């Protein structure tokens, strides 16, 4: 199997495209200590240049340390991912069981439900094209707080995405929203 990869707006992150859907919710491994549910992420953190791993629906984004270049890493990482898939090892285990703020809808108001729906239907698919993800965290005093993951986390253009894209769209749909902030 051949795994393709592509640059993202974040120069420290590459997006590796998978030939099938892995998860519908995404799985973030910001450190090596948080890889217990992802055998693939555990392998990727076996290399000292891995800073973080995000497993999206049909991609894996890997953020590298600054001291190494992608031209040295990209092909070996694509090969490691392909080898992992070819050996039929799981990419993630029970990721759907992970409960986070996005999954817990027990206290959602109609406004929160509508914000999550807009994020899921309009914004998430767009940022996924660049290997990123956005999830709802909370709303307080008409300020929406979101989490930026994958290639969006630490990306130099993430502030523009947040303010010129996400915030503009949410304010357009929900005029009471004053601001959108990434946490």
mmCIF file of C-alpha atoms in Angstrom:
data_model
loop_
_atom_site.group_PDB
_atom_site.id
_atom_site.type_symbol
_atom_site.label_atom_id
_atom_site.label_comp_id
_atom_site.label_asym_id
_atom_site.label_seq_id
_atom_site.Cartn_x
_atom_site.Cartn_y
_atom_site.Cartn_z
ATOM 1 C CA UNK A 1 0.000 0.000 0.000
ATOM 2 C CA UNK A 2 1.188 3.521 -0.778
ATOM 3 C CA UNK A 3 0.343 6.367 1.583
ATOM 4 C CA UNK A 4 0.273 9.828 0.043
ATOM 5 C CA UNK A 5 1.024 12.951 1.996
ATOM 6 C CA UNK A 6 0.625 16.670 1.505
ATOM 7 C CA UNK A 7 1.717 19.922 3.044
ATOM 8 C CA UNK A 8 -0.651 21.824 5.296
ATOM 9 C CA UNK A 9 -0.751 25.563 6.043
ATOM 10 C CA UNK A 10 1.218 24.668 9.184
ATOM 11 C CA UNK A 11 4.832 24.173 8.029
ATOM 12 C CA UNK A 12 5.512 21.879 10.998
ATOM 13 C CA UNK A 13 2.683 19.496 10.080
ATOM 14 C CA UNK A 14 2.129 17.046 7.203
ATOM 15 C CA UNK A 15 -1.142 15.339 6.375
ATOM 16 C CA UNK A 16 -0.887 11.633 5.514
ATOM 17 C CA UNK A 17 -3.962 10.423 3.608
ATOM 18 C CA UNK A 18 -5.485 7.074 4.551
ATOM 19 C CA UNK A 19 -7.373 4.871 2.064
ATOM 20 C CA UNK A 20 -10.321 4.317 4.438
ATOM 21 C CA UNK A 21 -12.191 5.972 7.286
ATOM 22 C CA UNK A 22 -10.633 5.390 10.694
ATOM 23 C CA UNK A 23 -12.852 7.398 13.021
ATOM 24 C CA UNK A 24 -15.680 9.867 12.791
ATOM 25 C CA UNK A 25 -14.640 11.887 15.846
ATOM 26 C CA UNK A 26 -10.879 12.339 15.484
ATOM 27 C CA UNK A 27 -8.259 11.347 18.022
ATOM 28 C CA UNK A 28 -5.593 13.685 19.338
ATOM 29 C CA UNK A 29 -2.281 12.578 20.815
ATOM 30 C CA UNK A 30 -0.512 15.772 21.882
ATOM 31 C CA UNK A 31 2.158 13.796 23.769
ATOM 32 C CA UNK A 32 3.627 10.299 23.783
ATOM 33 C CA UNK A 33 1.932 9.665 27.136
ATOM 34 C CA UNK A 34 -1.501 9.960 25.500
ATOM 35 C CA UNK A 35 -1.137 7.206 22.905
ATOM 36 C CA UNK A 36 -2.721 4.326 24.826
ATOM 37 C CA UNK A 37 -5.634 4.159 22.380
ATOM 38 C CA UNK A 38 -3.534 4.408 19.239
ATOM 39 C CA UNK A 39 -0.909 1.792 18.410
ATOM 40 C CA UNK A 40 0.011 3.834 15.314
ATOM 41 C CA UNK A 41 0.543 7.041 17.297
ATOM 42 C CA UNK A 42 2.646 5.061 19.776
ATOM 43 C CA UNK A 43 4.921 3.979 16.914
ATOM 44 C CA UNK A 44 5.118 7.508 15.523
ATOM 45 C CA UNK A 45 6.151 8.867 18.925
ATOM 46 C CA UNK A 46 8.940 6.296 18.896
ATOM 47 C CA UNK A 47 10.843 8.838 16.816
ATOM 48 C CA UNK A 48 12.317 11.835 18.657
ATOM 49 C CA UNK A 49 11.172 14.316 16.019
ATOM 50 C CA UNK A 50 7.442 13.682 16.563
ATOM 51 C CA UNK A 51 5.821 16.516 18.485
ATOM 52 C CA UNK A 52 2.141 15.503 18.165
ATOM 53 C CA UNK A 53 -0.194 13.220 16.212
ATOM 54 C CA UNK A 54 -3.822 13.762 15.235
ATOM 55 C CA UNK A 55 -5.850 10.979 13.634
ATOM 56 C CA UNK A 56 -8.733 12.361 11.615
ATOM 57 C CA UNK A 57 -11.473 10.577 9.716
ATOM 58 C CA UNK A 58 -9.273 9.619 6.735
ATOM 59 C CA UNK A 59 -5.908 11.115 7.562
ATOM 60 C CA UNK A 60 -3.125 11.334 10.093
ATOM 61 C CA UNK A 61 -1.425 14.647 10.742
ATOM 62 C CA UNK A 62 2.010 14.583 12.262
ATOM 63 C CA UNK A 63 3.632 17.670 13.729
ATOM 64 C CA UNK A 64 7.405 17.507 13.867
ATOM 65 C CA UNK A 65 10.028 19.175 16.023
ATOM 66 C CA UNK A 66 11.628 22.247 14.417
ATOM 67 C CA UNK A 67 15.135 20.788 14.232
ATOM 68 C CA UNK A 68 14.358 18.269 11.460
ATOM 69 C CA UNK A 69 13.108 18.791 7.881
ATOM 70 C CA UNK A 70 10.155 17.124 6.183
ATOM 71 C CA UNK A 71 12.285 16.134 3.188
ATOM 72 C CA UNK A 72 14.060 13.687 5.531
ATOM 73 C CA UNK A 73 10.924 12.442 7.326
ATOM 74 C CA UNK A 74 7.992 12.320 4.901
ATOM 75 C CA UNK A 75 8.774 9.131 2.965
ATOM 76 C CA UNK A 76 9.885 7.072 5.983
ATOM 77 C CA UNK A 77 6.753 8.117 7.912
ATOM 78 C CA UNK A 78 4.507 7.274 4.945
ATOM 79 C CA UNK A 79 6.229 3.887 4.803
ATOM 80 C CA UNK A 80 5.766 3.297 8.531
ATOM 81 C CA UNK A 81 2.041 4.135 8.285
ATOM 82 C CA UNK A 82 1.632 1.847 5.251
ATOM 83 C CA UNK A 83 3.481 -0.981 7.022
ATOM 84 C CA UNK A 84 1.261 -0.543 10.083
ATOM 85 C CA UNK A 85 -1.904 -0.729 7.950
ATOM 86 C CA UNK A 86 -0.595 -3.652 5.879
ATOM 87 C CA UNK A 87 0.044 -5.639 9.061
ATOM 88 C CA UNK A 88 -3.648 -5.169 10.006
ATOM 89 C CA UNK A 89 -2.755 -3.521 13.299
ATOM 90 C CA UNK A 90 -5.387 -1.122 14.642
ATOM 91 C CA UNK A 91 -4.859 2.592 14.122
ATOM 92 C CA UNK A 92 -7.060 3.513 17.069
ATOM 93 C CA UNK A 93 -8.779 1.375 19.678
ATOM 94 C CA UNK A 94 -12.154 2.412 21.123
ATOM 95 C CA UNK A 95 -11.767 6.036 20.056
ATOM 96 C CA UNK A 96 -15.554 6.292 19.754
ATOM 97 C CA UNK A 97 -15.808 5.490 23.475
ATOM 98 C CA UNK A 98 -13.764 8.526 24.415
ATOM 99 C CA UNK A 99 -16.093 11.051 25.988
ATOM 100 C CA UNK A 100 -15.188 14.689 25.517
ATOM 101 C CA UNK A 101 -17.026 17.989 25.575
ATOM 102 C CA UNK A 102 -18.151 17.478 21.989
ATOM 103 C CA UNK A 103 -19.753 14.100 22.743
ATOM 104 C CA UNK A 104 -21.541 15.082 25.950
ATOM 105 C CA UNK A 105 -24.799 16.682 24.872
ATOM 106 C CA UNK A 106 -26.666 16.242 28.163
ATOM 107 C CA UNK A 107 -26.436 19.928 29.098
ATOM 108 C CA UNK A 108 -26.609 21.405 25.608
ATOM 109 C CA UNK A 109 -28.943 24.319 25.090
ATOM 110 C CA UNK A 110 -30.578 24.774 21.675
ATOM 111 C CA UNK A 111 -27.908 27.405 20.885
ATOM 112 C CA UNK A 112 -25.053 25.005 21.705
ATOM 113 C CA UNK A 113 -26.666 22.271 19.611
ATOM 114 C CA UNK A 114 -26.958 24.701 16.683
ATOM 115 C CA UNK A 115 -23.338 25.866 17.063
ATOM 116 C CA UNK A 116 -22.098 22.253 17.131
ATOM 117 C CA UNK A 117 -24.214 21.446 14.063
ATOM 118 C CA UNK A 118 -22.765 24.396 12.136
ATOM 119 C CA UNK A 119 -19.215 23.443 13.149
ATOM 120 C CA UNK A 120 -19.800 19.817 12.112
ATOM 121 C CA UNK A 121 -21.537 20.535 8.808
ATOM 122 C CA UNK A 122 -19.726 23.620 7.495
ATOM 123 C CA UNK A 123 -16.451 24.289 9.241
ATOM 124 C CA UNK A 124 -15.005 20.904 10.183
ATOM 125 C CA UNK A 125 -15.007 19.557 6.605
ATOM 126 C CA UNK A 126 -13.084 22.624 5.405
ATOM 127 C CA UNK A 127 -10.367 22.482 8.054
ATOM 128 C CA UNK A 128 -10.095 18.707 7.579
ATOM 129 C CA UNK A 129 -8.932 19.361 4.012
ATOM 130 C CA UNK A 130 -5.773 20.820 5.557
ATOM 131 C CA UNK A 131 -5.414 18.096 8.195
ATOM 132 C CA UNK A 132 -7.024 20.022 11.037
ATOM 133 C CA UNK A 133 -10.045 19.774 13.281
ATOM 134 C CA UNK A 134 -12.141 22.156 15.348
ATOM 135 C CA UNK A 135 -14.332 21.181 18.288
ATOM 136 C CA UNK A 136 -16.700 23.140 20.481
ATOM 137 C CA UNK A 137 -15.492 23.617 24.064
ATOM 138 C CA UNK A 138 -17.980 25.978 25.730
ATOM 139 C CA UNK A 139 -19.891 29.232 25.506
ATOM 140 C CA UNK A 140 -19.792 31.888 28.226
ATOM 141 C CA UNK A 141 -21.138 35.436 28.080
ATOM 142 C CA UNK A 142 -21.834 35.038 24.340
ATOM 143 C CA UNK A 143 -18.187 34.115 23.685
ATOM 144 C CA UNK A 144 -17.653 30.746 21.976
ATOM 145 C CA UNK A 145 -14.553 28.787 22.949
ATOM 146 C CA UNK A 146 -13.235 26.155 20.558
ATOM 147 C CA UNK A 147 -10.324 23.742 20.388
ATOM 148 C CA UNK A 148 -8.122 23.646 17.301
ATOM 149 C CA UNK A 149 -6.481 20.275 16.698
ATOM 150 C CA UNK A 150 -4.269 18.522 14.184
ATOM 151 C CA UNK A 151 -2.640 20.842 11.669
ATOM 152 C CA UNK A 152 -4.643 23.781 13.078
ATOM 153 C CA UNK A 153 -2.890 23.533 16.437
ATOM 154 C CA UNK A 154 0.064 25.890 16.352
ATOM 155 C CA UNK A 155 -0.461 26.835 12.706
ATOM 156 C CA UNK A 156 0.675 30.350 11.800
ATOM 157 C CA UNK A 157 -2.556 30.935 9.851
ATOM 158 C CA UNK A 158 -4.867 29.483 12.518
ATOM 159 C CA UNK A 159 -5.672 32.945 13.884
ATOM 160 C CA UNK A 160 -6.856 34.025 10.426
ATOM 161 C CA UNK A 161 -8.914 30.834 10.117
ATOM 162 C CA UNK A 162 -10.386 31.485 13.541
ATOM 163 C CA UNK A 163 -11.227 35.172 13.132
ATOM 164 C CA UNK A 164 -11.844 35.502 9.379
ATOM 165 C CA UNK A 165 -13.561 32.163 8.926
ATOM 166 C CA UNK A 166 -15.014 30.542 12.031
ATOM 167 C CA UNK A 167 -15.895 33.724 13.922
ATOM 168 C CA UNK A 168 -17.399 35.457 10.888
ATOM 169 C CA UNK A 169 -19.563 32.427 10.072
ATOM 170 C CA UNK A 170 -20.734 31.885 13.656
ATOM 171 C CA UNK A 171 -21.588 35.593 14.093
ATOM 172 C CA UNK A 172 -23.480 35.507 10.815
ATOM 173 C CA UNK A 173 -25.538 32.518 11.944
ATOM 174 C CA UNK A 174 -25.878 33.604 15.585
ATOM 175 C CA UNK A 175 -25.818 37.417 15.921
ATOM 176 C CA UNK A 176 -25.654 37.255 19.741
ATOM 177 C CA UNK A 177 -22.121 35.776 19.583
ATOM 178 C CA UNK A 178 -19.553 38.448 20.462
ATOM 179 C CA UNK A 179 -16.332 36.551 19.785
ATOM 180 C CA UNK A 180 -14.785 33.151 19.109
ATOM 181 C CA UNK A 181 -11.652 32.197 21.029
ATOM 182 C CA UNK A 182 -9.391 29.158 20.701
ATOM 183 C CA UNK A 183 -8.348 27.499 23.950
#
